[in-house]
PDB file of C-alpha atoms in Angstrom:
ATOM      1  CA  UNK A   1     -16.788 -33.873 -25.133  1.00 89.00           C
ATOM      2  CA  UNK A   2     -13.833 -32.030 -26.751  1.00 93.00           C
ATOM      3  CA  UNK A   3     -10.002 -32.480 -25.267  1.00 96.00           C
ATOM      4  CA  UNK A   4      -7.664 -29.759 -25.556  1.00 97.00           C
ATOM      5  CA  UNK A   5      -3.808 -30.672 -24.129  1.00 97.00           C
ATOM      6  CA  UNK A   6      -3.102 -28.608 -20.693  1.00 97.00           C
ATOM      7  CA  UNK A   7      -0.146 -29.149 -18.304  1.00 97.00           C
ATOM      8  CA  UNK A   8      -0.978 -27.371 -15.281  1.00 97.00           C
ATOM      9  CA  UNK A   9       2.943 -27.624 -14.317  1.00 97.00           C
ATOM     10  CA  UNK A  10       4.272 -25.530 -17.143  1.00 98.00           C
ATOM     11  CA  UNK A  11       2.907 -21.808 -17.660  1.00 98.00           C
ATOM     12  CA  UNK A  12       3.475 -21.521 -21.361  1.00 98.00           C
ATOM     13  CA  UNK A  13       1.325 -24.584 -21.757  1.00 98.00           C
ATOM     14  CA  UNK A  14      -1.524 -22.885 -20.007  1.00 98.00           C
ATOM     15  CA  UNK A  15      -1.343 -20.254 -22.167  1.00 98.00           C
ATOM     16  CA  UNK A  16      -1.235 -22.337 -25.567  1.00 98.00           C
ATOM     17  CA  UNK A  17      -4.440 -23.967 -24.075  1.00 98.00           C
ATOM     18  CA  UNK A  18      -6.057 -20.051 -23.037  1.00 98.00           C
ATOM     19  CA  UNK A  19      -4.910 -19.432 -26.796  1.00 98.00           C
ATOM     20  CA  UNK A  20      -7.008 -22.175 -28.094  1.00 98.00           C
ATOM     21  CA  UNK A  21     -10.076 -22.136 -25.826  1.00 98.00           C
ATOM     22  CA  UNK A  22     -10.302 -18.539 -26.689  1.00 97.00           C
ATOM     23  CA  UNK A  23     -10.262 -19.382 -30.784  1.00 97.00           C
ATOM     24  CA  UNK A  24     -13.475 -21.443 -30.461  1.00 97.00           C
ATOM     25  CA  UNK A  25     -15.497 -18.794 -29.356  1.00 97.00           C
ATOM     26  CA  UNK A  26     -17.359 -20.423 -26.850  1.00 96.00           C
ATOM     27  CA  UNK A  27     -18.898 -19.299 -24.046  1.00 97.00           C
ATOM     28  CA  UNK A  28     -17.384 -20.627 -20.462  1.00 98.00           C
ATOM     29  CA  UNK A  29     -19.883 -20.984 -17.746  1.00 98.00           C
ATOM     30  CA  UNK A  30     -17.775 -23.379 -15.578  1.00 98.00           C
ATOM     31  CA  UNK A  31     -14.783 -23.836 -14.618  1.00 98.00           C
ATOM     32  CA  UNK A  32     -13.017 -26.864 -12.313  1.00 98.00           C
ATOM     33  CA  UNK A  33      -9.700 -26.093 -10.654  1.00 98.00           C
ATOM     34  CA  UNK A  34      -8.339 -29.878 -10.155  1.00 93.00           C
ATOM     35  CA  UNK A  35      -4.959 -30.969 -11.183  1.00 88.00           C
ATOM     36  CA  UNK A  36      -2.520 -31.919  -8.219  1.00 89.00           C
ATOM     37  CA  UNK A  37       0.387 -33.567  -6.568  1.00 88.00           C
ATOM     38  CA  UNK A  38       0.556 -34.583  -2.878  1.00 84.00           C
ATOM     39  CA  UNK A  39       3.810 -35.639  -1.410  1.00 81.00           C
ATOM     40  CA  UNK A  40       6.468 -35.905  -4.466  1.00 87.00           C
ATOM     41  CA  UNK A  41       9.808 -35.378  -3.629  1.00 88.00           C
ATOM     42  CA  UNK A  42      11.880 -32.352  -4.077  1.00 94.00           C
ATOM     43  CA  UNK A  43      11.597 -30.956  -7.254  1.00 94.00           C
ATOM     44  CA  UNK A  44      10.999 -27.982 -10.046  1.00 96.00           C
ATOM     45  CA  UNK A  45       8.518 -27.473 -13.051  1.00 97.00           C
ATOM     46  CA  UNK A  46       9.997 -26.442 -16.480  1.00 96.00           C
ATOM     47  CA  UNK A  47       9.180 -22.852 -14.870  1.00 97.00           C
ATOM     48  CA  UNK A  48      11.415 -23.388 -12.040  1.00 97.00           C
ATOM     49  CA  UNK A  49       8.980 -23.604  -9.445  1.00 97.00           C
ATOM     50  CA  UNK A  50       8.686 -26.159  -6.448  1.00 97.00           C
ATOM     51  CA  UNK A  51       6.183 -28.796  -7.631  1.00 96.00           C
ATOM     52  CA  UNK A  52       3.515 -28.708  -5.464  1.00 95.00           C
ATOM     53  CA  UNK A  53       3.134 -24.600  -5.296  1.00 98.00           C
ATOM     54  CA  UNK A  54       4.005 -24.867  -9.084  1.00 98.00           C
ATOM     55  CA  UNK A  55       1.332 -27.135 -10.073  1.00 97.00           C
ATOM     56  CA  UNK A  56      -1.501 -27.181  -7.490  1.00 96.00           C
ATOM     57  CA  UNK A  57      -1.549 -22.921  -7.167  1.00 98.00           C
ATOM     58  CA  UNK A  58       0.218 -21.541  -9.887  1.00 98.00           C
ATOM     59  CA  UNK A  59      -1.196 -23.347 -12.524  1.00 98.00           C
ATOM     60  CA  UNK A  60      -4.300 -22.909 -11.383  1.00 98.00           C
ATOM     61  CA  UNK A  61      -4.101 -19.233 -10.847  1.00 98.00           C
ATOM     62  CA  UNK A  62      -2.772 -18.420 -14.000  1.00 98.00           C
ATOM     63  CA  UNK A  63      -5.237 -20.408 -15.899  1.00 98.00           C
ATOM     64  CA  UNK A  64      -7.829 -18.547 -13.817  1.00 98.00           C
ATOM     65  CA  UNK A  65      -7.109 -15.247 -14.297  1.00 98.00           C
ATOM     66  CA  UNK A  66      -6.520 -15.543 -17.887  1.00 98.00           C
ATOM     67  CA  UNK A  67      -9.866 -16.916 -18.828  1.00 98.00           C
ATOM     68  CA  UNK A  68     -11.726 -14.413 -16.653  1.00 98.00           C
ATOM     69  CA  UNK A  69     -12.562 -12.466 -19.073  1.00 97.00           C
ATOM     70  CA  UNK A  70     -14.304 -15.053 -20.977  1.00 98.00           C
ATOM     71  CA  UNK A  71     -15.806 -16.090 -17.529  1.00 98.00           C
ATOM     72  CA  UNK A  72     -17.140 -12.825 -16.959  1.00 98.00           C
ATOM     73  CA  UNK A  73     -18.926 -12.775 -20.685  1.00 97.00           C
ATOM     74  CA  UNK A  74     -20.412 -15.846 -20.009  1.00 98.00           C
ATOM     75  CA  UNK A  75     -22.226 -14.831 -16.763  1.00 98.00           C
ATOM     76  CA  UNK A  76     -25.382 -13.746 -16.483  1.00 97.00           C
ATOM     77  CA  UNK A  77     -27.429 -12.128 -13.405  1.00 95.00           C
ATOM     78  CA  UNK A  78     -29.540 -14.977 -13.295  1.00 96.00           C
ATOM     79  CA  UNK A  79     -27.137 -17.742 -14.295  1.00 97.00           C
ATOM     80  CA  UNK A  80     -23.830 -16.687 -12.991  1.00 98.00           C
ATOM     81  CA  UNK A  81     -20.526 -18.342 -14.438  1.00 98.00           C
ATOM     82  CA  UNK A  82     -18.767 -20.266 -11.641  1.00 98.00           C
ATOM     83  CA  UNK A  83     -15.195 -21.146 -10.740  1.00 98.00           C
ATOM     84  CA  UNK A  84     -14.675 -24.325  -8.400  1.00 98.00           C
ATOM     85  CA  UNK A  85     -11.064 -24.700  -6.566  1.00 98.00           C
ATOM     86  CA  UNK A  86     -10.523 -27.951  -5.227  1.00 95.00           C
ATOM     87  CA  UNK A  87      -8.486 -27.854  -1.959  1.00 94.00           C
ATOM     88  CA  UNK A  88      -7.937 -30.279   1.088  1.00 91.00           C
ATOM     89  CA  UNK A  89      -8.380 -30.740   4.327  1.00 90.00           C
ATOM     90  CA  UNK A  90      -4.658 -30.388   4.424  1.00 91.00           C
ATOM     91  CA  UNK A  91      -4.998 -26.677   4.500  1.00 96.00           C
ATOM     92  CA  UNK A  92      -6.003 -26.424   7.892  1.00 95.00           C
ATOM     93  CA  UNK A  93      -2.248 -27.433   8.718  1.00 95.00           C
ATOM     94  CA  UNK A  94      -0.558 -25.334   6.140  1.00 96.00           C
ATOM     95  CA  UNK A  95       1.424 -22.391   6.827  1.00 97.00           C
ATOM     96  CA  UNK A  96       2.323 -20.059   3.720  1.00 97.00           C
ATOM     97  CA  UNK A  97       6.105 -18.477   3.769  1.00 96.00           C
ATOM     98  CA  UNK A  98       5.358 -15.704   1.804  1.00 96.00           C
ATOM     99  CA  UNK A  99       9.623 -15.134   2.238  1.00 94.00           C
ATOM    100  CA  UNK A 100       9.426 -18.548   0.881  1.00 95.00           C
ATOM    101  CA  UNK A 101       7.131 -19.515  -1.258  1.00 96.00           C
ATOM    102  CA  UNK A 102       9.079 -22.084  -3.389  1.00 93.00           C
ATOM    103  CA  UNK A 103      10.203 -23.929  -0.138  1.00 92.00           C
ATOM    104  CA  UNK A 104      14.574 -23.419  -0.351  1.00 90.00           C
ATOM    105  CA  UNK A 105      14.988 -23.003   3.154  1.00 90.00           C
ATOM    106  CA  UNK A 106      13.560 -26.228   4.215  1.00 89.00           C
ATOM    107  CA  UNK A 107      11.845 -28.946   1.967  1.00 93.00           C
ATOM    108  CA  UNK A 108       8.790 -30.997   3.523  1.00 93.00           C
ATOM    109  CA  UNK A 109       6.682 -32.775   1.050  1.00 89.00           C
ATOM    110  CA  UNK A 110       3.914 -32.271   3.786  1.00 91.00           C
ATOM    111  CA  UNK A 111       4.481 -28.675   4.765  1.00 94.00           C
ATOM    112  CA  UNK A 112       5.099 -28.053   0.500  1.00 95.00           C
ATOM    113  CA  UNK A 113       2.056 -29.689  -0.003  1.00 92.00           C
ATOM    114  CA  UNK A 114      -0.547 -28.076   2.953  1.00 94.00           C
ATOM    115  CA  UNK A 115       0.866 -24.592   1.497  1.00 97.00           C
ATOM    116  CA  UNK A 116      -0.071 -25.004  -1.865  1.00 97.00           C
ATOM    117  CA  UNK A 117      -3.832 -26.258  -0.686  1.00 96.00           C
ATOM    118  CA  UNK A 118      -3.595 -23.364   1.136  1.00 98.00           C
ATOM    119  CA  UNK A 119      -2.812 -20.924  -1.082  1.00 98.00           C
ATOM    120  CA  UNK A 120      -5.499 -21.997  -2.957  1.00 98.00           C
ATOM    121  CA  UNK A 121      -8.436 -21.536  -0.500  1.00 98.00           C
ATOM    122  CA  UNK A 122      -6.951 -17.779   0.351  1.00 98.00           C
ATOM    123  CA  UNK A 123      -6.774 -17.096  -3.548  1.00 98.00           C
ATOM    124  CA  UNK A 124     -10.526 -17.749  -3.625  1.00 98.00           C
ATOM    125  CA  UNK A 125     -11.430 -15.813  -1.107  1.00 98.00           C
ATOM    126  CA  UNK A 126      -9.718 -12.713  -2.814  1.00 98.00           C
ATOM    127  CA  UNK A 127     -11.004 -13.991  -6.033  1.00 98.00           C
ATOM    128  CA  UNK A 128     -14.490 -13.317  -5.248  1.00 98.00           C
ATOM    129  CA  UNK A 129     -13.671 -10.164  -3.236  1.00 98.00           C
ATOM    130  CA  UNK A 130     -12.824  -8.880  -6.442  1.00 97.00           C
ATOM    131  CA  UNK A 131     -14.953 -10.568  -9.065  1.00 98.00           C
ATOM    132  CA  UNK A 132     -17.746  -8.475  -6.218  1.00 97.00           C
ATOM    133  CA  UNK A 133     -16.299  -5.475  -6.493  1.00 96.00           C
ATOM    134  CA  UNK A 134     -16.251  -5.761 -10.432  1.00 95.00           C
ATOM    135  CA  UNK A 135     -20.092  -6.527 -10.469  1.00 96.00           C
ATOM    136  CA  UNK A 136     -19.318  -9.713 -12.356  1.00 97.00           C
ATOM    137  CA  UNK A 137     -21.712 -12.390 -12.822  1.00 98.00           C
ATOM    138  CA  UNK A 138     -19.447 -14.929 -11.540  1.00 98.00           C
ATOM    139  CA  UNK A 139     -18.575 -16.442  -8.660  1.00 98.00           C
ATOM    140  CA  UNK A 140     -15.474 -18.549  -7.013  1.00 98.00           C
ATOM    141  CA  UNK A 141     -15.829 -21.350  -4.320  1.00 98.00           C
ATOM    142  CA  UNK A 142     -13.583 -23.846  -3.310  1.00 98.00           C
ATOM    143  CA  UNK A 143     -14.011 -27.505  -2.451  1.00 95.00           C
ATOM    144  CA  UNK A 144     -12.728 -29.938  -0.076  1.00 89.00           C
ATOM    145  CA  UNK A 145     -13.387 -33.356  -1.700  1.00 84.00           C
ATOM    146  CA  UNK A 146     -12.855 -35.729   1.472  1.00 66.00           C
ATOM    147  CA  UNK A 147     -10.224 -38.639   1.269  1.00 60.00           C
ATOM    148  CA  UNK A 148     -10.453 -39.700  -2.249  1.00 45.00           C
ATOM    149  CA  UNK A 149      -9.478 -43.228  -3.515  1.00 49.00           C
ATOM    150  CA  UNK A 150      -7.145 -42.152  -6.392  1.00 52.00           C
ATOM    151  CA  UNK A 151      -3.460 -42.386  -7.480  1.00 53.00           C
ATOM    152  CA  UNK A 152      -2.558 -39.308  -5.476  1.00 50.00           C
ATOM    153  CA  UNK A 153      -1.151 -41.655  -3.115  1.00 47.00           C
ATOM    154  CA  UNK A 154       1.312 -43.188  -5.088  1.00 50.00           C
ATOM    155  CA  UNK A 155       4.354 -41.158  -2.983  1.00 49.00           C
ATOM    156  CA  UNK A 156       3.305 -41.710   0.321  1.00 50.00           C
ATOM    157  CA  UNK A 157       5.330 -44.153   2.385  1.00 44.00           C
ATOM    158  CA  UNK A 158       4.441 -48.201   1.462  1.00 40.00           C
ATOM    159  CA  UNK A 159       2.824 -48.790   5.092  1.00 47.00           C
ATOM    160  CA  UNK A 160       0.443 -46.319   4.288  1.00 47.00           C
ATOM    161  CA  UNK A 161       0.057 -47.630   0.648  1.00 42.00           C
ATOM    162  CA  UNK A 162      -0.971 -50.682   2.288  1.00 43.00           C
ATOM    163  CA  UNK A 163      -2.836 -49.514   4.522  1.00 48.00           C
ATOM    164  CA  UNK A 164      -4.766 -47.091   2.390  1.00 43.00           C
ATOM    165  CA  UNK A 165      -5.147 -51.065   0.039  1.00 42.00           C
ATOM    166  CA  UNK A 166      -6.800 -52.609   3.213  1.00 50.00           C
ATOM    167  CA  UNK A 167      -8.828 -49.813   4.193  1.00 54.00           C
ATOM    168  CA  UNK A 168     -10.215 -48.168   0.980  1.00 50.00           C
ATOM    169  CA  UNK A 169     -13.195 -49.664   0.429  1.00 42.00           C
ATOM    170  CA  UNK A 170     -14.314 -49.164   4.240  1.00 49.00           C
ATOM    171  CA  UNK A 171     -12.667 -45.054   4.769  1.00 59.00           C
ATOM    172  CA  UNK A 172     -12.213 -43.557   1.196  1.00 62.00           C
ATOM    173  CA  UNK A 173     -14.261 -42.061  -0.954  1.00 57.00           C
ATOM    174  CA  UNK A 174     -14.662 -43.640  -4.588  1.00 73.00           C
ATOM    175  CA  UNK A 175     -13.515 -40.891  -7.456  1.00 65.00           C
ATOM    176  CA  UNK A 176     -17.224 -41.033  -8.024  1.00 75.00           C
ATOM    177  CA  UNK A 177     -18.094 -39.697  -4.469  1.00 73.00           C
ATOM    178  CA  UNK A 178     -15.305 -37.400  -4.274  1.00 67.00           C
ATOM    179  CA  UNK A 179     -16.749 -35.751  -7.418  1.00 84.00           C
ATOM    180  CA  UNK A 180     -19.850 -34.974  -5.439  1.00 86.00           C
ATOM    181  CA  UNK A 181     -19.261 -31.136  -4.253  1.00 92.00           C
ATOM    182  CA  UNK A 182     -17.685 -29.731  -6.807  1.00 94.00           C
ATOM    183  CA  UNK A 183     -20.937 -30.480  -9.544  1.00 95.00           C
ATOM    184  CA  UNK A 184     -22.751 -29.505  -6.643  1.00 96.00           C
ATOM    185  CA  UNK A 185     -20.851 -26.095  -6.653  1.00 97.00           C
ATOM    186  CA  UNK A 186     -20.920 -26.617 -10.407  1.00 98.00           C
ATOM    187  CA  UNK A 187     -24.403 -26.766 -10.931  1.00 97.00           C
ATOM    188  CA  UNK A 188     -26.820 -26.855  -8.015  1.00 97.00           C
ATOM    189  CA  UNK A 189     -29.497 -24.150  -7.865  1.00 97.00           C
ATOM    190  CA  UNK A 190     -28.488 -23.458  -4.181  1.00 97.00           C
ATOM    191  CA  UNK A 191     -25.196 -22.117  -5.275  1.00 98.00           C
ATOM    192  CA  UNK A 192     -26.359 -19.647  -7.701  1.00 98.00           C
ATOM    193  CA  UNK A 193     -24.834 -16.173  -7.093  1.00 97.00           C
ATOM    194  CA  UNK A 194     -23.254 -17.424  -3.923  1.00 98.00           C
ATOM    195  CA  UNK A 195     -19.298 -17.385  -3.296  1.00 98.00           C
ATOM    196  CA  UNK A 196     -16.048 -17.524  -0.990  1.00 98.00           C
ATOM    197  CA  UNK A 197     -17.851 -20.838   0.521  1.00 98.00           C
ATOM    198  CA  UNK A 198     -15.530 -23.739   1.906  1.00 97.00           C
ATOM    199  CA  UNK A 199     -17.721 -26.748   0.728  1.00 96.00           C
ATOM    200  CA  UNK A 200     -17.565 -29.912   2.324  1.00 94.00           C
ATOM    201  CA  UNK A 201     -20.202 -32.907   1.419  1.00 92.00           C
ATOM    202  CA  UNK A 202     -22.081 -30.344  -0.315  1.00 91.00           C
ATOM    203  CA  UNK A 203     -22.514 -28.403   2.723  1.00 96.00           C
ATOM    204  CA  UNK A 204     -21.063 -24.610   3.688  1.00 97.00           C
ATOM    205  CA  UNK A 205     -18.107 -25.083   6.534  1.00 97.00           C
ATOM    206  CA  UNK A 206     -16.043 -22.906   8.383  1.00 98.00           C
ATOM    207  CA  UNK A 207     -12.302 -23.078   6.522  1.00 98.00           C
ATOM    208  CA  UNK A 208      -8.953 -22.260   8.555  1.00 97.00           C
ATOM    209  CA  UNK A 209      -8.808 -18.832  10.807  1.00 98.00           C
ATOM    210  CA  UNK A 210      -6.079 -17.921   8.497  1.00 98.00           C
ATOM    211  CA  UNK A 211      -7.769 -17.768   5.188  1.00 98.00           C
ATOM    212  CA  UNK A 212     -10.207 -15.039   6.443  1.00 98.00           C
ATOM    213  CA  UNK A 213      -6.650 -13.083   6.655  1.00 98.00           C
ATOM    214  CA  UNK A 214      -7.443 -10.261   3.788  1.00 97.00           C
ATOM    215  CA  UNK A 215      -4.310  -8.504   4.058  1.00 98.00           C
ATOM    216  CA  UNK A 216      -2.641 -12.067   3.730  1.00 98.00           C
ATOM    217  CA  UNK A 217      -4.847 -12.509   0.865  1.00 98.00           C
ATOM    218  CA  UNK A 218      -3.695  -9.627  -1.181  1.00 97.00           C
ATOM    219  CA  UNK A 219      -0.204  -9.936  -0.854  1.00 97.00           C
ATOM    220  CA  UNK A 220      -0.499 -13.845  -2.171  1.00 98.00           C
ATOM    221  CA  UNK A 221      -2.372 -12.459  -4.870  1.00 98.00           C
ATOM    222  CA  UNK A 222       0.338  -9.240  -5.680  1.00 97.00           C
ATOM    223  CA  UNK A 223       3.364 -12.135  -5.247  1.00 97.00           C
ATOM    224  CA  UNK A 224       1.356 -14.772  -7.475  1.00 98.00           C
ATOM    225  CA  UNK A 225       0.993 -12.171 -10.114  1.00 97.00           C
ATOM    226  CA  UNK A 226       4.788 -11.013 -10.201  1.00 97.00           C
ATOM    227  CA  UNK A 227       5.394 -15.159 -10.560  1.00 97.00           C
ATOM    228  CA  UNK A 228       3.670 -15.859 -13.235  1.00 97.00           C
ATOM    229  CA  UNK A 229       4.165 -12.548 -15.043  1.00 96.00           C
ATOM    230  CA  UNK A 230       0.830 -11.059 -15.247  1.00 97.00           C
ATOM    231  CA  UNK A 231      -0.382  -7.336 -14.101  1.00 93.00           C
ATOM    232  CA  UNK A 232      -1.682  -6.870 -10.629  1.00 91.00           C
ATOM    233  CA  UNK A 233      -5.052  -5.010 -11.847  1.00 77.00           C
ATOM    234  CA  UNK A 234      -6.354  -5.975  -8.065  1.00 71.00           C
ATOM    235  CA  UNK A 235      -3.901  -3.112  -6.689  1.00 60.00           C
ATOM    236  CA  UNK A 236      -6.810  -0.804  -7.467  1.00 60.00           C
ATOM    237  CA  UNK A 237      -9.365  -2.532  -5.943  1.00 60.00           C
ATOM    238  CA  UNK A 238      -9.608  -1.814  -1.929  1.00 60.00           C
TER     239      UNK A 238
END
């Protein structure tokens, strides 16, 4: 196991780390989409972005897009690279603002939150639509990990802090558990050459109405492309 330093929350760290991934010349056959906040309060990344759209979808879609290439060299017809998204159950409440993406009209840590997990499920979707129309050997699913006994509580209110203290070990998952879907997007023979799934305990479900939007879709992607300064080559693919 080799560390290399990435803050998800600050753009011109994700490009330092693309910088030195891409120096080792290795080959990238998977990658895990898994850094978030849930519930912090009002606040902005070094970029200027609201936190949870910042870190949670930004981040990630930057980092994406700029190891694609890589991704794409990697992948085989038999033994397809893979991208794994983790989102949330939370997305089936969301609502994305596309006027207001960053939140400025009205901040909710719930609404700010949803939205980013959100995001995230529709930028799959168009992710694979055009990995597909490439003909690249990889392929981009997203996971919903269940409720998850980890720190990401640590900003909800305290009754549900101690709540969530009495009640773990009966209604969450262990970090172990939650883990389970995305190596079994990762890495299970059933998943080879197969994407735009919602998993959920390793099984294919139906994700919000919304996400199946396409034109909603594409204009995420054009808008999350102007944001973190990168070219819109998708504008040529129908």
């Amino acid at each position: 196991v080799e560390f290399l330093y990435c803050d998800l929350a600050s753009m011109k760290s994700i490009r330092q780390f693309v910088q030195q991934f891409r120096a080792k010349n290795c080959p990238l056959h998977v990658l895990v989409n898994n850094a978030g906040v849930m519930l912090v309060p009002e606040r902005k990344t070094e970029d200027g972005f609201e936190e949870h759209f910042g870190l949670n979808y930004l981040g990630h879609f930057l980092l994406t897009n700029l190891l694609l290439d890589t991704l794409k060299q990697s992948g085989t017809h038999s033994h397809n690279a893979r991208i794994i998204t983790v989102s949330s159950a939370t997305h089936y409440v969301g609502k994305l603002h596309l006027d207001d993406l960053q939140s400025r009209c009205s901040y909710s840590p719930h609404g700010a939150y949803a939205q980013s997990k959100l995001a995230l499920v529709l930028f799959t979707y168009r992710l694979q639509h055009l990995l597909t129309a490439n003909g690249s050997h990889v392929t981009a699913n997203v996971v919903d990990p269940g409720v998850v006994n980890t720190e990401l509580y640590k900003h909800v209110f305290w009754v549900v802090k101690l709540v969530k203290w009495m009640t773990a070990w009966l209604f969450f998952k262990t970090p172990e558990e939650g883990a389970s879907t995305s190596i079994y997007a990762a890495v299970s023979p059933e998943m080879e050459g197969v994407g735009a799934c919602y998993l959920y305990n390793e099984e294919r479900t139906k994700s919000a109405d919304v996400t199946y939007d396409e034109e909603l879709q594409r204009r995420l992607w054009t808008e999350s492309c102007k944001m973190v300064g990168i070219s819109d080559e998708s504008s040529r693919v129908p």
